[in-house]
mmCIF file of C-alpha atoms in Angstrom:
data_model
loop_
_atom_site.group_PDB
_atom_site.id
_atom_site.type_symbol
_atom_site.label_atom_id
_atom_site.label_comp_id
_atom_site.label_asym_id
_atom_site.label_seq_id
_atom_site.Cartn_x
_atom_site.Cartn_y
_atom_site.Cartn_z
ATOM 1 C CA MET Q 281 71.510 117.833 82.460
ATOM 2 C CA GLN Q 282 70.702 120.493 85.043
ATOM 3 C CA ALA Q 283 73.335 122.612 86.765
ATOM 4 C CA GLN Q 284 73.885 122.448 90.505
ATOM 5 C CA ASN Q 285 73.425 125.734 92.368
ATOM 6 C CA CYS Q 286 76.803 126.825 93.736
ATOM 7 C CA PRO Q 287 77.532 129.952 95.798
ATOM 8 C CA GLY Q 288 79.924 132.655 94.621
ATOM 9 C CA ASN Q 289 82.004 132.025 91.533
ATOM 10 C CA GLU Q 290 82.389 128.281 91.983
ATOM 11 C CA VAL Q 291 82.203 126.119 88.871
ATOM 12 C CA ARG Q 292 78.799 124.511 88.478
ATOM 13 C CA THR Q 293 78.759 120.743 88.085
ATOM 14 C CA PRO Q 294 76.044 119.417 85.775
ATOM 15 C CA VAL Q 295 73.522 117.194 87.555
ATOM 16 C CA MET Q 296 72.769 114.046 85.591
ATOM 17 C CA LYS Q 297 69.435 112.236 85.915
ATOM 18 C CA LEU Q 298 70.240 108.539 85.833
ATOM 19 C CA LEU Q 299 67.951 105.512 85.934
ATOM 20 C CA MET Q 300 69.716 102.340 87.062
ATOM 21 C CA ILE Q 301 67.862 99.081 86.381
ATOM 22 C CA THR Q 302 69.370 96.277 88.448
ATOM 23 C CA ARG Q 303 68.446 93.035 90.199
ATOM 24 C CA THR Q 304 71.763 93.026 92.051
ATOM 25 C CA LEU Q 305 70.378 95.170 94.851
ATOM 26 C CA ALA Q 306 67.684 92.547 95.496
ATOM 27 C CA GLU Q 307 70.420 89.900 95.778
ATOM 28 C CA PHE Q 308 73.110 91.839 97.642
ATOM 29 C CA ALA Q 309 71.982 94.827 99.686
ATOM 30 C CA SER Q 310 75.651 95.604 100.338
ATOM 31 C CA ILE Q 311 76.019 97.290 96.926
ATOM 32 C CA GLN Q 312 73.937 100.218 98.189
ATOM 33 C CA GLY Q 313 77.244 101.749 99.287
ATOM 34 C CA GLU Q 314 78.360 101.903 95.671
ATOM 35 C CA LEU Q 315 75.070 103.510 94.631
ATOM 36 C CA ALA Q 316 75.392 106.074 97.417
ATOM 37 C CA ALA Q 317 78.932 106.924 96.311
ATOM 38 C CA ILE Q 318 77.744 107.580 92.750
ATOM 39 C CA SER Q 319 74.974 109.863 94.000
ATOM 40 C CA LYS Q 320 77.586 112.057 95.700
ATOM 41 C CA LEU Q 321 79.166 112.842 92.326
ATOM 42 C CA GLY Q 322 76.387 114.985 90.880
ATOM 43 C CA ILE Q 323 74.233 112.035 89.794
ATOM 44 C CA ASP Q 324 70.503 112.271 90.535
ATOM 45 C CA GLN Q 325 69.954 108.534 90.641
ATOM 46 C CA THR Q 326 66.829 106.384 90.685
ATOM 47 C CA VAL Q 327 67.374 102.649 91.159
ATOM 48 C CA ALA Q 328 64.720 100.270 89.795
ATOM 49 C CA SER Q 329 64.901 96.834 91.427
ATOM 50 C CA PRO Q 330 62.633 93.739 91.471
ATOM 51 C CA ARG Q 331 60.206 93.558 94.366
ATOM 52 C CA GLN Q 332 61.550 90.077 95.042
ATOM 53 C CA TRP Q 333 64.260 87.806 93.715
ATOM 54 C CA ALA Q 334 64.828 84.124 94.544
ATOM 55 C CA GLY Q 335 63.155 84.514 97.904
ATOM 56 C CA ARG Q 336 65.650 87.172 99.023
ATOM 57 C CA GLU Q 337 63.197 89.924 99.922
ATOM 58 C CA ALA Q 338 65.130 90.301 103.185
ATOM 59 C CA GLU Q 339 67.989 91.868 101.248
ATOM 60 C CA LEU Q 340 65.745 94.700 100.032
ATOM 61 C CA GLN Q 341 64.519 95.251 103.587
ATOM 62 C CA ARG Q 342 68.127 96.028 104.530
ATOM 63 C CA VAL Q 343 68.430 98.750 101.898
ATOM 64 C CA ARG Q 344 68.445 102.296 103.212
ATOM 65 C CA PRO Q 345 68.621 104.600 100.165
ATOM 66 C CA ASP Q 346 71.350 107.181 100.704
ATOM 67 C CA GLY Q 347 71.331 109.862 98.010
ATOM 68 C CA PHE Q 348 69.308 107.767 95.558
ATOM 69 C CA ASP Q 349 65.632 106.914 95.099
ATOM 70 C CA LEU Q 350 64.622 103.256 95.233
ATOM 71 C CA LEU Q 351 61.815 102.097 92.977
ATOM 72 C CA LEU Q 352 60.548 98.538 93.486
ATOM 73 C CA THR Q 353 58.904 97.224 90.358
ATOM 74 C CA ASP Q 354 57.291 94.035 89.096
ATOM 75 C CA CYS Q 355 59.655 91.565 87.462
ATOM 76 C CA TRP Q 356 58.427 88.574 85.472
ATOM 77 C CA PHE Q 357 60.288 85.246 85.681
ATOM 78 C CA SER Q 358 62.258 86.552 88.632
ATOM 79 C CA GLY Q 359 63.972 84.493 91.260
ATOM 80 C CA THR Q 360 63.705 80.715 91.165
ATOM 81 C CA ALA Q 361 61.892 80.728 87.807
ATOM 82 C CA SER Q 362 64.648 82.831 86.262
ATOM 83 C CA VAL Q 363 67.375 80.655 87.782
ATOM 84 C CA ARG Q 364 65.876 77.594 86.099
ATOM 85 C CA LEU Q 365 65.994 79.496 82.801
ATOM 86 C CA GLY Q 366 69.574 80.657 83.324
ATOM 87 C CA ASN Q 367 68.674 84.163 84.599
ATOM 88 C CA HIS Q 368 68.127 85.317 81.011
ATOM 89 C CA PHE Q 369 64.330 85.447 80.621
ATOM 90 C CA HIS Q 370 63.313 87.852 83.374
ATOM 91 C CA PHE Q 371 62.084 91.340 82.486
ATOM 92 C CA TYR Q 372 60.402 94.322 84.125
ATOM 93 C CA SER Q 373 56.785 94.477 82.971
ATOM 94 C CA ARG Q 374 56.343 98.220 83.635
ATOM 95 C CA ILE Q 375 59.820 99.469 82.785
ATOM 96 C CA ALA Q 376 58.622 101.319 79.649
ATOM 97 C CA GLU Q 377 56.329 103.365 81.876
ATOM 98 C CA VAL Q 378 59.219 104.138 84.245
ATOM 99 C CA ILE Q 379 61.503 105.172 81.383
ATOM 100 C CA GLY Q 380 58.816 107.357 79.811
ATOM 101 C CA ARG Q 381 57.690 109.171 82.934
ATOM 102 C CA GLU Q 382 60.771 111.420 83.325
ATOM 103 C CA LYS Q 383 63.438 112.977 81.141
ATOM 104 C CA TRP Q 384 66.438 110.824 81.961
ATOM 105 C CA ASP Q 385 69.897 111.779 80.737
ATOM 106 C CA LEU Q 386 70.940 108.131 80.741
ATOM 107 C CA VAL Q 387 69.662 104.666 81.645
ATOM 108 C CA HIS Q 388 72.058 102.007 82.935
ATOM 109 C CA ILE Q 389 70.655 98.516 82.334
ATOM 110 C CA ASP Q 390 72.722 96.418 84.720
ATOM 111 C CA GLU Q 391 72.278 93.165 82.787
ATOM 112 C CA GLU Q 392 74.047 91.123 80.110
ATOM 113 C CA PRO Q 393 73.399 92.145 76.470
ATOM 114 C CA PHE Q 394 71.823 88.765 75.655
ATOM 115 C CA ASN Q 395 69.211 88.994 78.446
ATOM 116 C CA MET Q 396 65.514 89.580 77.864
ATOM 117 C CA ALA Q 397 65.557 92.367 80.477
ATOM 118 C CA THR Q 398 68.217 94.307 78.548
ATOM 119 C CA PHE Q 399 66.463 93.929 75.197
ATOM 120 C CA HIS Q 400 63.080 94.867 76.662
ATOM 121 C CA ALA Q 401 64.362 97.964 78.510
ATOM 122 C CA LEU Q 402 66.528 99.125 75.604
ATOM 123 C CA ARG Q 403 63.555 99.044 73.232
ATOM 124 C CA ALA Q 404 61.715 101.349 75.638
ATOM 125 C CA CYS Q 405 64.758 103.622 75.802
ATOM 126 C CA ARG Q 406 64.857 103.833 72.015
ATOM 127 C CA LYS Q 407 61.148 104.656 71.902
ATOM 128 C CA HIS Q 408 61.597 107.548 74.343
ATOM 129 C CA GLY Q 409 64.900 108.763 72.895
ATOM 130 C CA VAL Q 410 66.972 107.984 76.002
ATOM 131 C CA PRO Q 411 70.548 106.690 75.644
ATOM 132 C CA ALA Q 412 71.322 103.489 77.541
ATOM 133 C CA VAL Q 413 74.391 101.510 78.581
ATOM 134 C CA PHE Q 414 74.599 97.876 79.661
ATOM 135 C CA THR Q 415 76.813 95.755 81.901
ATOM 136 C CA THR Q 416 78.623 92.519 81.020
ATOM 137 C CA TRP Q 417 80.558 90.012 83.098
ATOM 138 C CA GLN Q 418 80.710 87.416 80.339
ATOM 139 C CA ASN Q 419 84.331 86.277 80.039
ATOM 140 C CA LEU Q 420 83.767 83.272 77.750
ATOM 141 C CA ASN Q 421 82.994 83.422 74.042
ATOM 142 C CA LYS Q 422 79.773 81.398 74.099
ATOM 143 C CA TRP Q 423 77.270 80.546 71.394
ATOM 144 C CA TYR Q 424 73.742 81.738 72.156
ATOM 145 C CA PRO Q 425 70.654 80.128 70.611
ATOM 146 C CA PRO Q 426 67.626 82.167 69.526
ATOM 147 C CA PRO Q 427 66.260 84.445 70.877
ATOM 148 C CA PHE Q 428 69.348 85.359 72.935
ATOM 149 C CA ASN Q 429 71.570 85.911 69.885
ATOM 150 C CA PHE Q 430 68.930 88.306 68.543
ATOM 151 C CA PHE Q 431 68.784 90.166 71.861
ATOM 152 C CA GLU Q 432 72.574 90.548 71.848
ATOM 153 C CA LYS Q 433 72.684 91.806 68.259
ATOM 154 C CA TYR Q 434 69.963 94.369 68.956
ATOM 155 C CA VAL Q 435 71.723 95.604 72.102
ATOM 156 C CA PHE Q 436 75.090 95.866 70.354
ATOM 157 C CA GLU Q 437 73.528 97.958 67.583
ATOM 158 C CA ASN Q 438 71.467 100.261 69.784
ATOM 159 C CA ALA Q 439 73.236 100.733 73.125
ATOM 160 C CA ALA Q 440 75.159 103.963 73.673
ATOM 161 C CA GLY Q 441 77.856 102.275 75.750
ATOM 162 C CA ALA Q 442 78.980 99.186 77.680
ATOM 163 C CA ILE Q 443 80.563 98.547 81.078
ATOM 164 C CA PRO Q 444 82.460 95.229 81.073
ATOM 165 C CA GLY Q 445 83.610 94.043 84.486
ATOM 166 C CA SER Q 446 87.183 93.266 83.405
ATOM 167 C CA LYS Q 447 89.626 93.516 80.503
ATOM 168 C CA GLU Q 448 88.821 89.910 79.633
ATOM 169 C CA CYS Q 449 85.115 90.798 79.449
ATOM 170 C CA LEU Q 450 85.972 93.754 77.214
ATOM 171 C CA ASP Q 451 88.000 91.501 74.909
ATOM 172 C CA ILE Q 452 85.065 89.069 74.626
ATOM 173 C CA LEU Q 453 82.707 91.974 73.934
ATOM 174 C CA ARG Q 454 84.874 93.136 71.027
ATOM 175 C CA ARG Q 455 85.292 89.605 69.676
ATOM 176 C CA ARG Q 456 81.520 89.233 69.632
ATOM 177 C CA GLY Q 457 81.132 92.345 67.513
ATOM 178 C CA TYR Q 458 80.377 95.244 69.842
ATOM 179 C CA ARG Q 459 82.036 98.390 68.478
ATOM 180 C CA GLY Q 460 80.625 101.124 70.716
ATOM 181 C CA PRO Q 461 82.198 102.965 73.671
ATOM 182 C CA ALA Q 462 83.182 100.760 76.592
ATOM 183 C CA THR Q 463 85.180 101.006 79.793
ATOM 184 C CA GLU Q 464 86.059 98.212 82.225
ATOM 185 C CA ILE Q 465 84.900 98.718 85.813
ATOM 186 C CA GLY Q 466 85.055 95.988 88.458
ATOM 187 C CA HIS Q 467 83.621 95.620 91.955
ATOM 188 C CA GLY Q 468 84.237 97.828 94.962
ATOM 189 C CA LEU Q 469 83.694 97.799 98.718
ATOM 190 C CA ASP Q 470 83.654 100.063 101.740
ATOM 191 C CA PRO Q 471 87.171 100.015 103.254
ATOM 192 C CA THR Q 472 85.870 101.448 106.529
ATOM 193 C CA VAL Q 473 83.809 98.268 106.954
ATOM 194 C CA PHE Q 474 86.290 95.776 105.524
ATOM 195 C CA ARG Q 475 89.403 96.529 107.574
ATOM 196 C CA LYS Q 476 91.783 94.899 110.001
ATOM 197 C CA ARG Q 477 90.240 94.235 113.409
ATOM 198 C CA ASP Q 478 90.772 91.934 116.373
ATOM 199 C CA ALA Q 479 89.200 88.528 115.681
ATOM 200 C CA SER Q 480 91.203 86.573 118.263
ATOM 201 C CA ARG Q 481 88.100 85.404 120.119
ATOM 202 C CA LEU Q 482 86.558 83.950 116.956
ATOM 203 C CA ARG Q 483 89.897 82.474 115.928
ATOM 204 C CA ARG Q 484 90.212 80.608 119.225
ATOM 205 C CA SER Q 485 86.810 79.043 118.594
ATOM 206 C CA LEU Q 486 87.853 77.927 115.106
ATOM 207 C CA ALA Q 487 91.299 76.420 115.610
ATOM 208 C CA PRO Q 488 93.803 75.460 118.317
ATOM 209 C CA GLU Q 489 96.412 78.027 119.329
ATOM 210 C CA GLY Q 490 99.410 77.991 117.022
ATOM 211 C CA SER Q 491 97.386 76.911 113.994
ATOM 212 C CA PHE Q 492 97.830 78.372 110.528
ATOM 213 C CA VAL Q 493 94.243 79.003 109.385
ATOM 214 C CA VAL Q 494 93.442 78.823 105.679
ATOM 215 C CA GLY Q 495 89.937 80.009 104.823
ATOM 216 C CA PHE Q 496 87.564 79.632 101.901
ATOM 217 C CA MET Q 497 84.261 81.466 101.442
ATOM 218 C CA GLY Q 498 81.925 80.750 98.563
ATOM 219 C CA ARG Q 499 79.801 78.191 96.805
ATOM 220 C CA ILE Q 500 80.719 74.553 97.436
ATOM 221 C CA HIS Q 501 80.690 73.701 93.744
ATOM 222 C CA GLN Q 502 83.156 71.690 91.694
ATOM 223 C CA GLU Q 503 84.395 74.683 89.687
ATOM 224 C CA LYS Q 504 85.593 76.370 92.884
ATOM 225 C CA GLY Q 505 88.522 73.918 92.960
ATOM 226 C CA LEU Q 506 88.115 72.784 96.555
ATOM 227 C CA ASP Q 507 89.623 69.398 95.738
ATOM 228 C CA THR Q 508 92.852 71.219 94.889
ATOM 229 C CA LEU Q 509 92.731 73.051 98.215
ATOM 230 C CA VAL Q 510 92.096 69.907 100.277
ATOM 231 C CA LYS Q 511 94.895 68.013 98.509
ATOM 232 C CA ALA Q 512 97.240 70.948 99.147
ATOM 233 C CA LEU Q 513 96.301 70.918 102.842
ATOM 234 C CA ALA Q 514 97.375 67.267 103.049
ATOM 235 C CA MET Q 515 100.881 68.332 101.971
ATOM 236 C CA LEU Q 516 101.203 70.932 104.746
ATOM 237 C CA PRO Q 517 102.270 70.457 108.392
ATOM 238 C CA LYS Q 518 99.546 69.333 110.768
ATOM 239 C CA ASN Q 519 99.174 72.761 112.361
ATOM 240 C CA ALA Q 520 97.711 74.007 109.040
ATOM 241 C CA VAL Q 521 93.901 73.855 109.225
ATOM 242 C CA LEU Q 522 91.153 74.686 106.765
ATOM 243 C CA LEU Q 523 87.825 76.434 107.368
ATOM 244 C CA LEU Q 524 85.281 76.115 104.561
ATOM 245 C CA VAL Q 525 82.382 78.582 104.656
ATOM 246 C CA GLY Q 526 79.600 77.928 102.173
ATOM 247 C CA ARG Q 527 77.101 75.417 100.914
ATOM 248 C CA GLY Q 528 76.546 73.496 97.714
ATOM 249 C CA PRO Q 529 76.192 70.097 96.039
ATOM 250 C CA TYR Q 530 79.934 69.348 96.027
ATOM 251 C CA ARG Q 531 80.105 69.013 99.807
ATOM 252 C CA VAL Q 532 79.358 65.264 99.855
ATOM 253 C CA GLU Q 533 82.205 64.534 97.455
ATOM 254 C CA MET Q 534 84.526 66.847 99.393
ATOM 255 C CA GLU Q 535 83.716 65.171 102.708
ATOM 256 C CA SER Q 536 84.561 61.803 101.142
ATOM 257 C CA MET Q 537 87.938 63.160 99.978
ATOM 258 C CA ILE Q 538 88.632 64.637 103.422
ATOM 259 C CA ARG Q 539 87.986 61.243 105.078
ATOM 260 C CA ARG Q 540 90.113 59.452 102.487
ATOM 261 C CA LEU Q 541 93.023 61.809 103.186
ATOM 262 C CA GLN Q 542 92.395 61.549 106.952
ATOM 263 C CA LEU Q 543 91.983 65.299 107.348
ATOM 264 C CA GLN Q 544 88.777 65.285 109.432
ATOM 265 C CA GLU Q 545 90.513 66.878 112.431
ATOM 266 C CA ARG Q 546 91.981 69.657 110.285
ATOM 267 C CA VAL Q 547 88.928 70.728 108.262
ATOM 268 C CA SER Q 548 85.904 72.600 109.613
ATOM 269 C CA TRP Q 549 82.650 73.449 107.824
ATOM 270 C CA LEU Q 550 80.272 76.352 108.223
ATOM 271 C CA PRO Q 551 77.372 76.286 105.766
ATOM 272 C CA TRP Q 552 76.621 79.997 106.183
ATOM 273 C CA VAL Q 553 77.614 83.149 108.041
ATOM 274 C CA HIS Q 554 75.630 86.381 108.172
ATOM 275 C CA SER Q 555 76.962 89.128 105.918
ATOM 276 C CA ASP Q 556 77.678 91.247 109.010
ATOM 277 C CA GLU Q 557 80.030 88.501 110.264
ATOM 278 C CA VAL Q 558 82.088 88.167 107.070
ATOM 279 C CA VAL Q 559 84.590 90.836 108.152
ATOM 280 C CA GLU Q 560 85.324 89.048 111.416
ATOM 281 C CA TYR Q 561 85.899 85.729 109.648
ATOM 282 C CA MET Q 562 88.187 87.368 107.101
ATOM 283 C CA ASN Q 563 90.253 88.691 110.009
ATOM 284 C CA ALA Q 564 90.352 85.260 111.664
ATOM 285 C CA PHE Q 565 92.091 83.687 108.645
ATOM 286 C CA ASP Q 566 95.841 83.756 108.105
ATOM 287 C CA VAL Q 567 95.210 83.279 104.383
ATOM 288 C CA LEU Q 568 92.124 83.218 102.192
ATOM 289 C CA ALA Q 569 92.328 80.844 99.212
ATOM 290 C CA LEU Q 570 90.327 80.970 95.996
ATOM 291 C CA PRO Q 571 91.374 77.879 93.974
ATOM 292 C CA SER Q 572 88.783 78.213 91.174
ATOM 293 C CA ARG Q 573 89.044 75.963 88.148
ATOM 294 C CA THR Q 574 87.899 76.918 84.650
ATOM 295 C CA ARG Q 575 85.143 74.846 83.080
ATOM 296 C CA ARG Q 576 83.760 74.750 79.563
ATOM 297 C CA ASN Q 577 80.962 77.150 80.470
ATOM 298 C CA TRP Q 578 82.473 79.064 83.418
ATOM 299 C CA LYS Q 579 85.562 80.725 84.757
ATOM 300 C CA GLU Q 580 86.084 83.127 87.635
ATOM 301 C CA GLN Q 581 84.719 86.553 86.705
ATOM 302 C CA PHE Q 582 86.196 88.516 89.606
ATOM 303 C CA GLY Q 583 86.331 86.885 93.032
ATOM 304 C CA ARG Q 584 84.816 89.455 95.381
ATOM 305 C CA VAL Q 585 85.993 87.533 98.457
ATOM 306 C CA LEU Q 586 89.549 88.378 97.407
ATOM 307 C CA ILE Q 587 89.131 92.130 97.808
ATOM 308 C CA GLU Q 588 87.158 91.629 101.032
ATOM 309 C CA ALA Q 589 90.053 89.667 102.540
ATOM 310 C CA MET Q 590 92.670 92.021 101.097
ATOM 311 C CA ALA Q 591 90.899 95.032 102.621
ATOM 312 C CA CYS Q 592 91.162 93.255 106.004
ATOM 313 C CA GLU Q 593 94.944 92.864 105.475
ATOM 314 C CA THR Q 594 94.499 89.110 105.181
ATOM 315 C CA CYS Q 595 96.864 87.574 102.653
ATOM 316 C CA VAL Q 596 95.210 85.859 99.676
ATOM 317 C CA VAL Q 597 96.239 83.158 97.221
ATOM 318 C CA GLY Q 598 94.352 82.197 94.109
ATOM 319 C CA SER Q 599 94.474 80.195 90.917
ATOM 320 C CA ASP Q 600 95.029 81.663 87.459
ATOM 321 C CA SER Q 601 91.371 81.166 86.503
ATOM 322 C CA GLY Q 602 89.759 84.195 84.856
ATOM 323 C CA GLU Q 603 90.199 87.523 86.625
ATOM 324 C CA ILE Q 604 91.819 86.216 89.826
ATOM 325 C CA PRO Q 605 95.443 87.124 88.924
ATOM 326 C CA ASN Q 606 94.441 90.681 87.972
ATOM 327 C CA VAL Q 607 92.567 91.185 91.224
ATOM 328 C CA ILE Q 608 95.413 89.852 93.388
ATOM 329 C CA GLY Q 609 98.053 91.739 91.411
ATOM 330 C CA ASP Q 610 101.021 89.725 92.764
ATOM 331 C CA PRO Q 611 102.147 86.719 90.676
ATOM 332 C CA THR Q 612 103.849 85.102 93.693
ATOM 333 C CA LEU Q 613 100.371 84.534 95.172
ATOM 334 C CA VAL Q 614 98.929 82.903 92.049
ATOM 335 C CA PHE Q 615 99.194 79.209 91.145
ATOM 336 C CA HIS Q 616 98.128 77.229 88.084
ATOM 337 C CA GLU Q 617 94.559 76.041 88.532
ATOM 338 C CA GLY Q 618 94.281 72.410 89.561
ATOM 339 C CA ASN Q 619 97.921 72.247 90.706
ATOM 340 C CA GLU Q 620 97.862 71.275 94.372
ATOM 341 C CA GLN Q 621 101.672 71.159 94.582
ATOM 342 C CA GLU Q 622 101.941 74.811 93.576
ATOM 343 C CA LEU Q 623 99.176 75.812 95.971
ATOM 344 C CA ALA Q 624 100.826 73.903 98.807
ATOM 345 C CA GLY Q 625 104.096 75.680 97.978
ATOM 346 C CA CYS Q 626 102.398 79.091 98.148
ATOM 347 C CA LEU Q 627 100.796 78.282 101.489
ATOM 348 C CA ARG Q 628 103.960 76.723 102.964
ATOM 349 C CA GLY Q 629 105.941 79.818 102.054
ATOM 350 C CA LEU Q 630 103.455 82.014 103.911
ATOM 351 C CA MET Q 631 103.414 79.656 106.915
ATOM 352 C CA ASP Q 632 107.189 79.711 107.167
ATOM 353 C CA ASP Q 633 107.472 83.506 106.851
ATOM 354 C CA PRO Q 634 104.771 85.259 108.916
ATOM 355 C CA VAL Q 635 106.517 88.611 108.468
ATOM 356 C CA ARG Q 636 106.185 88.325 104.684
ATOM 357 C CA CYS Q 637 102.606 87.110 105.079
ATOM 358 C CA GLY Q 638 101.755 90.204 107.109
ATOM 359 C CA ALA Q 639 103.505 92.518 104.654
ATOM 360 C CA LEU Q 640 101.603 90.985 101.732
ATOM 361 C CA GLY Q 641 98.384 91.508 103.674
ATOM 362 C CA ARG Q 642 99.130 95.222 104.085
ATOM 363 C CA GLN Q 643 100.103 95.412 100.425
ATOM 364 C CA GLY Q 644 96.750 93.850 99.519
ATOM 365 C CA ARG Q 645 94.830 96.481 101.443
ATOM 366 C CA GLN Q 646 96.689 99.235 99.640
ATOM 367 C CA ARG Q 647 95.772 97.621 96.329
ATOM 368 C CA VAL Q 648 92.105 97.687 97.357
ATOM 369 C CA LEU Q 649 92.376 101.361 98.333
ATOM 370 C CA ASP Q 650 93.962 102.129 94.957
ATOM 371 C CA HIS Q 651 91.520 100.195 92.770
ATOM 372 C CA PHE Q 652 88.553 98.522 94.471
ATOM 373 C CA THR Q 653 86.701 100.938 96.759
ATOM 374 C CA TYR Q 654 83.153 102.196 96.231
ATOM 375 C CA ALA Q 655 84.618 105.662 95.693
ATOM 376 C CA LYS Q 656 86.976 104.450 92.937
ATOM 377 C CA VAL Q 657 84.232 102.474 91.189
ATOM 378 C CA ALA Q 658 81.742 105.341 91.511
ATOM 379 C CA HIS Q 659 84.190 107.861 90.058
ATOM 380 C CA ALA Q 660 84.903 105.625 87.052
ATOM 381 C CA ARG Q 661 81.215 105.023 86.408
ATOM 382 C CA ALA Q 662 80.227 108.679 86.795
ATOM 383 C CA GLN Q 663 83.008 109.677 84.405
ATOM 384 C CA PHE Q 664 81.794 107.145 81.821
ATOM 385 C CA TYR Q 665 78.161 108.184 82.252
ATOM 386 C CA ARG Q 666 79.058 111.814 81.537
ATOM 387 C CA GLN Q 667 81.218 110.823 78.589
ATOM 388 C CA ILE Q 668 78.326 108.892 77.020
ATOM 389 C CA SER Q 669 75.756 111.593 77.777
ATOM 390 C CA SER Q 670 77.960 114.320 76.301
ATOM 391 C CA ALA Q 671 78.690 112.293 73.166
ATOM 392 C CA VAL Q 672 74.983 111.609 72.609
ATOM 393 C CA GLY Q 673 74.198 115.289 73.157
ATOM 394 C CA GLU Q 674 76.760 116.336 70.554
ATOM 395 C CA MET Q 675 75.382 113.829 68.055
ATOM 396 C CA ASN Q 676 71.850 115.085 68.606
ATOM 397 C CA ALA Q 677 72.993 118.692 68.157
ATOM 398 C CA LEU Q 678 74.678 117.839 64.847
ATOM 399 C CA ALA Q 679 71.552 116.024 63.680
ATOM 400 C CA VAL Q 680 69.427 119.144 64.207
#
């Protein structure tokens, strides 16, 4: 690490040279705020991202590097090809050259330990003597066939550290045999963007005056538990309406259920909204619901829409699938997955007590400010980066 130049007798903060390898930026340009926050903490950061991913080049065009350098690099089996292969076979063909061209203090491979990209980049890190950490959001103890089990074993044995996205992910990591340093760090957002604002004009276009608007944003897939939400709506008074924002293969089945329950006049669909409009929609809802349901090969890893709504002071309710209860932080707003009676009870209680609903919304924003901002996430990551770098430095000094 190099020391920052500071005037007078101020303490000098070591500057760390970090290489972040991530496809997330090519999928969600919004995370650039998190990268910018890290760069403000004495991290000289270069972000390597695929030139394209699943036809979402437009996301990269929205990136305006703030405090970090952006390096677009070739990625094999990226996008639609990688999706067909489960997003595990892609890798960066020139990443060894990138890793070898500078003296990095640390490389963060923002991929699962069983991915080809992680294995490939970590081998290059080992060759050039650079410590590396990886990310994991795996919250199920799955069996991996060759070569993925080999990739995972290699990464566990050679990585300097791990960043699981939740305590559940950390528990799975330990159960699978990883024994190295690890710290759990979830998602963050910009609370100056996601905040309470007047959305009355949009709300009037969505529902009649006096309606109680329940919103859902996400993939229209079976595991998102939308059948539970629609059945719960049928148990509520007729002034309760539902707005579903998203697209997916489960829509046909959901539309059939909505007709069967005669809820056509109380359910609206929007297949997509621009990311810049998400804040306004969050503010137009009385409640945002995330009724996810665990499947054999999936359960909710975080639920980013929860913190987006909470930051807007919109009350949230969610099932007990995966990380949802830990994100919400209030057991009175959590119901057992698949239980439409419990969900209807949660929603009816909020309908009948708007003062409590508003108070819970304000409480949710405070929870976001305490745990889920870019600044909070950046501080935790920078602290872990320095911890790993210092530990590796001490080990190298002892070896000499």
